[in-house]
Amino acid sequence: MRECISIKTDYSLLKSLIQIDALLSYATNNKIETLGIIDDNLSGTIEFLKNCYKNNIKPVIGYEITFKDKIII
């Protein structure tokens, strides 16, 4: 089983340039079965979920919160 979790996408402004379409294309080509994103917001969640289900990939959704200069996942 291959899995990649804890990936930031371009929906986390100034933290990543990875686009969801490119991420799913990479996962499909490399036979990754589980894929997770952890962004600063939930804006890309629906797009990510739809593309994961379409490509038979198990989605994992995370949300990163910064509280008093500490990151909470």
mmCIF file of C-alpha atoms in Angstrom:
data_model
loop_
_atom_site.group_PDB
_atom_site.id
_atom_site.type_symbol
_atom_site.label_atom_id
_atom_site.label_comp_id
_atom_site.label_asym_id
_atom_site.label_seq_id
_atom_site.Cartn_x
_atom_site.Cartn_y
_atom_site.Cartn_z
ATOM 1 C CA MET A 1 0.000 0.000 0.000
ATOM 2 C CA ARG A 2 1.332 3.412 -0.961
ATOM 3 C CA GLU A 3 0.123 6.530 0.757
ATOM 4 C CA CYS A 4 1.007 10.205 0.921
ATOM 5 C CA ILE A 5 -0.476 12.357 3.648
ATOM 6 C CA SER A 6 0.277 15.779 5.099
ATOM 7 C CA ILE A 7 0.564 17.560 1.751
ATOM 8 C CA LYS A 8 -0.132 21.271 1.433
ATOM 9 C CA THR A 9 -1.749 22.495 -1.776
ATOM 10 C CA ASP A 10 -1.892 25.882 -3.449
ATOM 11 C CA TYR A 11 -4.980 26.624 -1.336
ATOM 12 C CA SER A 12 -2.523 27.312 1.532
ATOM 13 C CA LEU A 13 -1.422 30.710 0.295
ATOM 14 C CA LEU A 14 2.340 31.328 0.151
ATOM 15 C CA LYS A 15 3.064 27.815 1.487
ATOM 16 C CA SER A 16 2.721 25.554 -1.548
ATOM 17 C CA LEU A 17 2.458 25.600 -5.329
ATOM 18 C CA ILE A 18 1.043 22.073 -5.635
ATOM 19 C CA GLN A 19 -2.246 22.076 -7.526
ATOM 20 C CA ILE A 20 -4.852 19.448 -6.722
ATOM 21 C CA ASP A 21 -5.099 18.274 -10.354
ATOM 22 C CA ALA A 22 -1.330 17.778 -10.549
ATOM 23 C CA LEU A 23 -1.298 16.011 -7.177
ATOM 24 C CA LEU A 24 -4.017 13.577 -8.249
ATOM 25 C CA SER A 25 -2.293 12.960 -11.570
ATOM 26 C CA TYR A 26 0.943 12.135 -9.735
ATOM 27 C CA ALA A 27 -0.891 9.842 -7.312
ATOM 28 C CA THR A 28 -2.664 7.994 -10.123
ATOM 29 C CA ASN A 29 0.532 7.509 -12.140
ATOM 30 C CA ASN A 30 2.413 6.212 -9.078
ATOM 31 C CA LYS A 31 -0.368 3.906 -7.833
ATOM 32 C CA ILE A 32 -0.837 5.786 -4.560
ATOM 33 C CA GLU A 33 -3.936 4.429 -2.802
ATOM 34 C CA THR A 34 -4.359 6.992 -0.001
ATOM 35 C CA LEU A 35 -3.770 10.714 -0.346
ATOM 36 C CA GLY A 36 -4.106 13.408 2.286
ATOM 37 C CA ILE A 37 -3.990 17.183 2.268
ATOM 38 C CA ILE A 38 -3.473 19.505 5.221
ATOM 39 C CA ASP A 39 -4.192 23.113 4.311
ATOM 40 C CA ASP A 40 -4.789 26.320 6.242
ATOM 41 C CA ASN A 41 -8.406 26.345 5.075
ATOM 42 C CA LEU A 42 -10.989 24.003 3.619
ATOM 43 C CA SER A 43 -11.404 25.762 0.259
ATOM 44 C CA GLY A 44 -9.980 22.918 -1.830
ATOM 45 C CA THR A 45 -11.706 20.099 0.033
ATOM 46 C CA ILE A 46 -14.626 19.518 -2.363
ATOM 47 C CA GLU A 47 -12.375 19.564 -5.437
ATOM 48 C CA PHE A 48 -9.955 17.174 -3.708
ATOM 49 C CA LEU A 49 -12.701 14.754 -2.612
ATOM 50 C CA LYS A 50 -14.370 14.648 -6.040
ATOM 51 C CA ASN A 51 -11.062 13.970 -7.792
ATOM 52 C CA CYS A 52 -10.052 11.306 -5.272
ATOM 53 C CA TYR A 53 -13.339 9.423 -5.650
ATOM 54 C CA LYS A 54 -13.134 9.699 -9.440
ATOM 55 C CA ASN A 55 -9.607 8.203 -9.406
ATOM 56 C CA ASN A 56 -10.332 5.507 -6.779
ATOM 57 C CA ILE A 57 -8.039 7.076 -4.170
ATOM 58 C CA LYS A 58 -8.906 7.204 -0.452
ATOM 59 C CA PRO A 59 -8.946 10.866 0.647
ATOM 60 C CA VAL A 60 -7.708 12.152 4.008
ATOM 61 C CA ILE A 61 -8.565 15.733 4.963
ATOM 62 C CA GLY A 62 -6.573 17.669 7.535
ATOM 63 C CA TYR A 63 -6.793 21.236 8.746
ATOM 64 C CA GLU A 64 -3.869 23.218 10.124
ATOM 65 C CA ILE A 65 -4.502 25.822 12.813
ATOM 66 C CA THR A 66 -1.871 28.221 14.126
ATOM 67 C CA PHE A 67 -2.468 29.197 17.754
ATOM 68 C CA LYS A 68 -0.041 31.455 19.602
ATOM 69 C CA ASP A 69 2.726 30.738 17.065
ATOM 70 C CA LYS A 70 2.309 26.962 17.397
ATOM 71 C CA ILE A 71 0.930 24.755 14.650
ATOM 72 C CA ILE A 72 -1.892 22.389 15.601
ATOM 73 C CA ILE A 73 -2.910 19.703 13.098
#
